[in-house]
Short mmCIF file of C-alpha atoms and ligand atoms in Angstrom, two decimals:
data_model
loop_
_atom_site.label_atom_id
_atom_site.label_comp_id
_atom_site.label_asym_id
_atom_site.label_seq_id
_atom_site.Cartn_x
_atom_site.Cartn_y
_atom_site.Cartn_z
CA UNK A 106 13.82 2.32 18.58
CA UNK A 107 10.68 2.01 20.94
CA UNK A 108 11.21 2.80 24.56
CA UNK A 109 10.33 0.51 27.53
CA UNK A 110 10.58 1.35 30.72
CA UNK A 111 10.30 -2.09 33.46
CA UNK A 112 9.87 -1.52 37.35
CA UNK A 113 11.00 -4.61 39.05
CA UNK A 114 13.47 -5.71 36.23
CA UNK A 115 16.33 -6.61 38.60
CA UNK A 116 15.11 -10.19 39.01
CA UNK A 117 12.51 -12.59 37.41
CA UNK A 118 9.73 -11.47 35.21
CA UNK A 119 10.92 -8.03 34.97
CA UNK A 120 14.81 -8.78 34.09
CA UNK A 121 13.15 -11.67 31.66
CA UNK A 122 11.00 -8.60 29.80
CA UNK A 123 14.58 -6.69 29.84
CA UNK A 124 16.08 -9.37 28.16
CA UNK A 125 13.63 -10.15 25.80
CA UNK A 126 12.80 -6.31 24.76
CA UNK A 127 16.32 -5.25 24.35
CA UNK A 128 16.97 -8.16 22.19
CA UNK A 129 14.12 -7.00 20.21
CA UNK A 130 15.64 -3.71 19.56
CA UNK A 131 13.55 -1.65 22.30
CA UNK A 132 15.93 0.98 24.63
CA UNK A 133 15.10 0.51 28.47
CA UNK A 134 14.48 2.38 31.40
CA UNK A 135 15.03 -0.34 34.19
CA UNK A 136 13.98 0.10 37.94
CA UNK A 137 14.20 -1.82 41.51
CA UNK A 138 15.75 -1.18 44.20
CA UNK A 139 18.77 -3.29 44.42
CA UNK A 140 21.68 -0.79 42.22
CA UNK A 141 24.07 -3.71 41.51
CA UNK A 142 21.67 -6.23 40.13
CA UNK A 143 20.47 -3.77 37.82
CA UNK A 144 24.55 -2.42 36.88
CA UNK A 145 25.08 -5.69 36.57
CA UNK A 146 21.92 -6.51 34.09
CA UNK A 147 23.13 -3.11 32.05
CA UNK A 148 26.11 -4.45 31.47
CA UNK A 149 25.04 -7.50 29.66
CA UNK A 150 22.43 -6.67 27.64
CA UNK A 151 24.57 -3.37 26.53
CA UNK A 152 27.39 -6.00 25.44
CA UNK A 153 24.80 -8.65 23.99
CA UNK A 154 22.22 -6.55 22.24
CA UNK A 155 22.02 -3.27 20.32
CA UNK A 156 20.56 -1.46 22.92
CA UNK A 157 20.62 2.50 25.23
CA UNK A 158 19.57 1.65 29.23
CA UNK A 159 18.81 4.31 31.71
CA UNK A 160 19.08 2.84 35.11
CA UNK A 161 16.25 4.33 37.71
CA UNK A 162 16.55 2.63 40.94
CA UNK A 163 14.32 3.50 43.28
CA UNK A 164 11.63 2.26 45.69
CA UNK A 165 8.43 2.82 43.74
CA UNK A 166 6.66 2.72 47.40
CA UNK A 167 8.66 6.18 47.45
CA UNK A 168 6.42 8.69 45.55
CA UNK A 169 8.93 11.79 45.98
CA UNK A 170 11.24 10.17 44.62
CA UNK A 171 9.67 8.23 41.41
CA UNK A 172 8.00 11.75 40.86
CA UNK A 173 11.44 13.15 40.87
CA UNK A 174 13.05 10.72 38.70
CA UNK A 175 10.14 10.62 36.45
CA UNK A 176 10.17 14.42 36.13
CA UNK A 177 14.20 14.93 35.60
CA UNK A 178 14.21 11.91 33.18
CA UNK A 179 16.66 13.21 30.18
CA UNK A 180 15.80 14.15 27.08
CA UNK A 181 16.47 11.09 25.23
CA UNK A 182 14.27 9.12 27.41
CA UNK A 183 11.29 10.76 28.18
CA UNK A 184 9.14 9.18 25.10
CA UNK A 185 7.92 6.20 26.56
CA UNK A 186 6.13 3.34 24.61
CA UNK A 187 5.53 0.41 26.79
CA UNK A 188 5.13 0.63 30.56
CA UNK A 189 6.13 -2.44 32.17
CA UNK A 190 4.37 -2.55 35.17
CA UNK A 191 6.11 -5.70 37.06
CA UNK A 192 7.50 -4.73 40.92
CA UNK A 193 5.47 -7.14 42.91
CA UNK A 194 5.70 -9.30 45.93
CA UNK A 195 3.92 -11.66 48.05
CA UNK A 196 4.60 -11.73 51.92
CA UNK A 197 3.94 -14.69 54.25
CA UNK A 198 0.90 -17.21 54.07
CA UNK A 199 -1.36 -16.56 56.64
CA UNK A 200 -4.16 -16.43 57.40
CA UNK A 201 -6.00 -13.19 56.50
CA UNK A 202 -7.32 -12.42 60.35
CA UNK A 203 -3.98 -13.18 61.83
CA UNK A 204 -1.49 -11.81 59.17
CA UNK A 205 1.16 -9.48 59.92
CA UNK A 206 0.09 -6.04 58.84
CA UNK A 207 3.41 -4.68 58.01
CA UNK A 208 3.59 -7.57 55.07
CA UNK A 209 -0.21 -6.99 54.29
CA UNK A 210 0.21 -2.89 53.25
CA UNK A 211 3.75 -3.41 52.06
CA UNK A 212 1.88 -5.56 49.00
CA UNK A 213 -0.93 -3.05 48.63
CA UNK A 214 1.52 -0.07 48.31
CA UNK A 215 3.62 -1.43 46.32
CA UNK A 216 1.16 -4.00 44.16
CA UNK A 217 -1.53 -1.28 44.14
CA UNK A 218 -0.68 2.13 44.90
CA UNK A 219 2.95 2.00 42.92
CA UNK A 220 1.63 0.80 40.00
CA UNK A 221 -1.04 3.57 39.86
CA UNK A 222 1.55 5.48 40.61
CA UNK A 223 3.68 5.11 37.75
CA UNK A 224 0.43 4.67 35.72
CA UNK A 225 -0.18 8.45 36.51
CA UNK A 226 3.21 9.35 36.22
CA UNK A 227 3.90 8.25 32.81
CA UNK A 228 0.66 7.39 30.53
CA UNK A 229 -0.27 11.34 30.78
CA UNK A 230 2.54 11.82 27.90
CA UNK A 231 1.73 8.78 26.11
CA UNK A 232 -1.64 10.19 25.50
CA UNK A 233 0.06 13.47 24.52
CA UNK A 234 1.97 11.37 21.37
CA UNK A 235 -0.85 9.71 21.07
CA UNK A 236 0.95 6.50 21.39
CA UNK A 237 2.04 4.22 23.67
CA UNK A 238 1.38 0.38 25.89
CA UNK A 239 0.74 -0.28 29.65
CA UNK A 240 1.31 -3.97 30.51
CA UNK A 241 0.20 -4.71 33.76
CA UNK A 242 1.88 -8.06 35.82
CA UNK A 243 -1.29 -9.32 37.59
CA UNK A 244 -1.71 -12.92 38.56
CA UNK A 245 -4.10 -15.96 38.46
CA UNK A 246 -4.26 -14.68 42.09
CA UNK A 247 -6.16 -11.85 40.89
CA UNK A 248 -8.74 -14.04 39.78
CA UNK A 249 -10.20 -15.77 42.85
CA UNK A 250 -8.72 -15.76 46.14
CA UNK A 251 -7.15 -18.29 48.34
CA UNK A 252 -6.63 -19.57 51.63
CA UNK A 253 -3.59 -17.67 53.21
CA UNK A 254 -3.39 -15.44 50.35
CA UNK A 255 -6.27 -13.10 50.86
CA UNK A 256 -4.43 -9.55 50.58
CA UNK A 257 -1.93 -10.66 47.85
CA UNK A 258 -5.01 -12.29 45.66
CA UNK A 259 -6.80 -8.35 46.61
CA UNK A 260 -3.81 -6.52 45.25
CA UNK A 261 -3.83 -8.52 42.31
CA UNK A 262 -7.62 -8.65 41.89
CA UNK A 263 -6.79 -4.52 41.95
CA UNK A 264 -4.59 -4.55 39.27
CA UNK A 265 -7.27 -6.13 36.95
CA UNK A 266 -9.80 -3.29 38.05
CA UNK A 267 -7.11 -0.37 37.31
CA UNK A 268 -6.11 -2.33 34.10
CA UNK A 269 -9.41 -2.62 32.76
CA UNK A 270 -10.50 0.68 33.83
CA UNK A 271 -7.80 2.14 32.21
CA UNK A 272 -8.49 0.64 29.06
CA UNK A 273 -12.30 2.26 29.31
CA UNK A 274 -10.79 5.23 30.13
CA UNK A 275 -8.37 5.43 26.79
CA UNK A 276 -10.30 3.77 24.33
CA UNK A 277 -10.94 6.89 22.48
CA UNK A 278 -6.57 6.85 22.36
CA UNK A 279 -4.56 4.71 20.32
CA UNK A 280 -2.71 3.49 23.85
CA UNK A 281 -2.93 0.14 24.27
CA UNK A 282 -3.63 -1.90 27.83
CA UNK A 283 -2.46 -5.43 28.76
CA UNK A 284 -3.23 -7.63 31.91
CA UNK A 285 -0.94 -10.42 31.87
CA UNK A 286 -1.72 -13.08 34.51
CA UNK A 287 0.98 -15.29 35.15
CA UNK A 288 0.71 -18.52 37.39
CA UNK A 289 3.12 -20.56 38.71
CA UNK A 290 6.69 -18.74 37.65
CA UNK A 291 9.91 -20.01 39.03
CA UNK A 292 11.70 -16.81 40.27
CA UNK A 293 12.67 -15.20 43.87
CA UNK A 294 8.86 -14.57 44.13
CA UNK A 295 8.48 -17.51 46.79
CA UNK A 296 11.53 -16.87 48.56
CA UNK A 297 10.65 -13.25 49.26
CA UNK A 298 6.89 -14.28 49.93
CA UNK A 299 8.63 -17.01 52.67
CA UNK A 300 10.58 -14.48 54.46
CA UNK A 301 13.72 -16.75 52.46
CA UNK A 302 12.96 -19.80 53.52
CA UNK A 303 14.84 -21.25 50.38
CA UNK A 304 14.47 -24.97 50.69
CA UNK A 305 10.24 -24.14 51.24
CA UNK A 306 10.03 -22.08 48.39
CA UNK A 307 12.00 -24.92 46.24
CA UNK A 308 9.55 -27.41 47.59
CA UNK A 309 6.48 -25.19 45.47
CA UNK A 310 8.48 -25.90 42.25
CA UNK A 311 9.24 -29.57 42.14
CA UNK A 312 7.23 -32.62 40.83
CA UNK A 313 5.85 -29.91 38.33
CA UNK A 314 7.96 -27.90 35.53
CA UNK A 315 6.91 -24.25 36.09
CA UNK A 316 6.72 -21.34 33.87
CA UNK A 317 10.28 -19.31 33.95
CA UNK A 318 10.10 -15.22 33.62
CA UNK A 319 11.28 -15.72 29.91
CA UNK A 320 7.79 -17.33 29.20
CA UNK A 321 5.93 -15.17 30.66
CA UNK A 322 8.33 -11.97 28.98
CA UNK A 323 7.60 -13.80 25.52
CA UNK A 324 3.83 -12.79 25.64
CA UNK A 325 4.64 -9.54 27.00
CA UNK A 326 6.91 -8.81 24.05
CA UNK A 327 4.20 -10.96 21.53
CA UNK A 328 1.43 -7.83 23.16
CA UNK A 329 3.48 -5.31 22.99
CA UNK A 330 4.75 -6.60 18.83
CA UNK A 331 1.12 -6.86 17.90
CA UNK A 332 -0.35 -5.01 14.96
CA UNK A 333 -1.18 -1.38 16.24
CA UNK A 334 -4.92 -2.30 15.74
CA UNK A 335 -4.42 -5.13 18.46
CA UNK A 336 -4.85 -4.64 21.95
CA UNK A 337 -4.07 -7.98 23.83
CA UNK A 338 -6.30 -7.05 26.39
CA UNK A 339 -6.00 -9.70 29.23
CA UNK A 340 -3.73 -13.79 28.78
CA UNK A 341 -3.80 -15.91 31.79
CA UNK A 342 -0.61 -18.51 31.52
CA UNK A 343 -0.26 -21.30 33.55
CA UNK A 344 1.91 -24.15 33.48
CA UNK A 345 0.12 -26.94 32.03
CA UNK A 346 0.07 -29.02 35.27
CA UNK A 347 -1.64 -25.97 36.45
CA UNK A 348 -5.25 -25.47 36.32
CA UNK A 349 -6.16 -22.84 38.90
CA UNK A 350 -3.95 -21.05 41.68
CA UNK A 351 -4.23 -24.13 44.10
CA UNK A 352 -5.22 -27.06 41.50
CA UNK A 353 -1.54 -28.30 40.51
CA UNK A 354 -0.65 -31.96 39.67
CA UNK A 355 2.52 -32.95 40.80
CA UNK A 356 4.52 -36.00 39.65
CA UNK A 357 5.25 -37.85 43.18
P1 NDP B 197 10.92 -11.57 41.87
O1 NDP B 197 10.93 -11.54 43.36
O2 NDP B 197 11.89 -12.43 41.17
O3 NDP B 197 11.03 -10.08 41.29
C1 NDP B 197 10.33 -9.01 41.87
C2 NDP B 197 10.89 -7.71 41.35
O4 NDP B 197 10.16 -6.61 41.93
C3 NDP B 197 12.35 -7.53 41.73
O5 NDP B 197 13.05 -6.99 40.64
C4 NDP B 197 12.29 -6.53 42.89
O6 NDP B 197 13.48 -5.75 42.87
C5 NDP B 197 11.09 -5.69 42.47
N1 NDP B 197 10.51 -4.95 43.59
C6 NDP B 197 9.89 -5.45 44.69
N2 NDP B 197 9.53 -4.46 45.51
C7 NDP B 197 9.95 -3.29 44.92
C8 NDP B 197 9.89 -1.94 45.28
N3 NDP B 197 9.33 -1.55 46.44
N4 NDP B 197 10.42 -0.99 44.45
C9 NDP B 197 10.98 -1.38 43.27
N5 NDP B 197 11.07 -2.66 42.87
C10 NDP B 197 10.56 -3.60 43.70
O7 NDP B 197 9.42 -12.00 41.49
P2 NDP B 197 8.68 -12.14 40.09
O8 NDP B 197 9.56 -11.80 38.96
O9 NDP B 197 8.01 -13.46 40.10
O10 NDP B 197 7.55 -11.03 40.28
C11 NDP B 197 7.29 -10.01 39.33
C12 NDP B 197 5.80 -9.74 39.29
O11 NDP B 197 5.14 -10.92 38.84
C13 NDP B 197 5.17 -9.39 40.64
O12 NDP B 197 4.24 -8.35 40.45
C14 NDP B 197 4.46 -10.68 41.04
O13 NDP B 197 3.36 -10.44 41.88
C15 NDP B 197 4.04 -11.16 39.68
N6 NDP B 197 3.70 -12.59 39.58
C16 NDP B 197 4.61 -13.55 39.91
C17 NDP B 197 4.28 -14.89 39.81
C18 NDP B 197 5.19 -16.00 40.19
O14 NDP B 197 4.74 -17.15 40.35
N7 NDP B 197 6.49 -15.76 40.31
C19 NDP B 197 2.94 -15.28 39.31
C20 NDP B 197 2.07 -14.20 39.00
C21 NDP B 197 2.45 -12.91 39.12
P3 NDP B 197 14.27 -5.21 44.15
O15 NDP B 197 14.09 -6.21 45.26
O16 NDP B 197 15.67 -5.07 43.63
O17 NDP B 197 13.64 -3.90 44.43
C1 8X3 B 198 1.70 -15.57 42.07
C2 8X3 B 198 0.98 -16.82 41.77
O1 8X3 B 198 -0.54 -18.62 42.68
O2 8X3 B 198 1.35 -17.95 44.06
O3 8X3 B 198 0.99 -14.47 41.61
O4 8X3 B 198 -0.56 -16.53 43.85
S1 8X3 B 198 0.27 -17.49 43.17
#
């Protein structure tokens, strides 16, 4: 049974890829920070699916720790096949010269400097079984940037540059690298990104039917099921009403 470990899986994208992989036979390594959601997540797909899951909460903004978990990971589960880098956020909308800076490096290190992180953590023993997957969560954001979005469109324009460097620097490898861009997915995303603001972040999903996390876990899972000869390099998904990060028709 392959072995996928997903940072961020307590909500979304990340618990959609959970879902998705463990009903496709794969054993999990799941991390966030939030303990329950991820108890509770272990729970069901242990009862629904034929399936092993190692929790690993922690803060992946935390390198002691991630090193430490990383490093006294048992036995069973220290073969990895598929990194699933997901943990991600947006904070606020403003403008770029008058954001908070607090929100602004809380995306870098943890869009950016976490997901090198656990790039350098774990791909050093895929290449030693010369085998294994990296799918990176990056966005249409990463793409061009946007008013009021400047530093979250910069982390994700970062995780395209350390996704396609990577896969320069394993091409000689069998490992595989993936840059999924996602655009407009229904999850907590918005609600974290407005501070919870619930009824504003509802308001960006209405007159338009947006992607869900399962969509977006279905081409993670179609990557990561590919022939071993095919590397799914980069997919950008959008809804269809969707043609760019800001270009969105909704239905009045
Ligand atoms: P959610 O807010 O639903 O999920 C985000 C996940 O990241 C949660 O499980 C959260 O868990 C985890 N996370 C956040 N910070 C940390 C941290 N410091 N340490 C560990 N885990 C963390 O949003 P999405 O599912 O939408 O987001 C997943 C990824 O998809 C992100 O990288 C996002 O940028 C990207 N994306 C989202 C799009 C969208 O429209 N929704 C579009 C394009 C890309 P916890 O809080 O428990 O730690
Ligand atoms: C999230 C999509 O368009 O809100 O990555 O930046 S967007």
């Amino acid at each position: 049974m392959p072995l996928t470990l997903i940072t961020g899986a307590s909500s979304g994208i990340g618990q959609a890829c959970a879902r998705k992989f463990a009903q496709a036979g794969h054993r999990l390594i799941l991390n966030a920070r939030s303990v329950e959601k991820l108890e509770a997540l272990k729970q069901e797909l242990e009862r629904d699916f034929a399936t092993d899951i190692l929790l690993l909460p922690f803060d992946v903004r935390d390198r002691a720790r991630a090193e430490e978990a990383i490093r006294t990971l048992p036995a069973e589960f220290r073969d990895i096949d598929v990194l699933i880098n997901n943990a991600g956020l947006a904070l606020g909308t403003d403008k770029e010269h008058e954001c908070d800076l607090d929100d602004a490096f809380t995306m870098i290190d943890t869009n950016v400097k976490a997901l090198l992180m656990m790039t350098r953590l774990i791909v050093p023993g895929m290449v030693e079984r010369g085998r294994g997957h990296i799918i990176n969560i990056g966005s249409v954001a990463g793409d061009a940037a946007y008013p009021g979005g400047s530093t979250y469109c910069a982390t994700k324009a970062a995780v395209k540059a350390l996704s396609d460097g990577l896969r320069m620097d394993l091409y000689q490898t069998p490992i595989r690298v993936t840059n999924l861009k996602p655009g407009l997915v229904e999850t907590n995303f918005s609600n974290v990104r407005l501070h919870g603001d619930a009824a504003a972040a509802k308001r960006l999903y209405t007159g338009i039917q947006p992607l869900t996390g399962d969509d977006i876990a279905d081409v993670a899972l179609y990557a990561a099921s590919a022939p071993p000869h095919v590397q799914i390099a980069e997919v950008l998904i959008l809804a269809t009403h969707q043609a760019s990060a800001q270009l969105i028709y909704r239905t009045p």
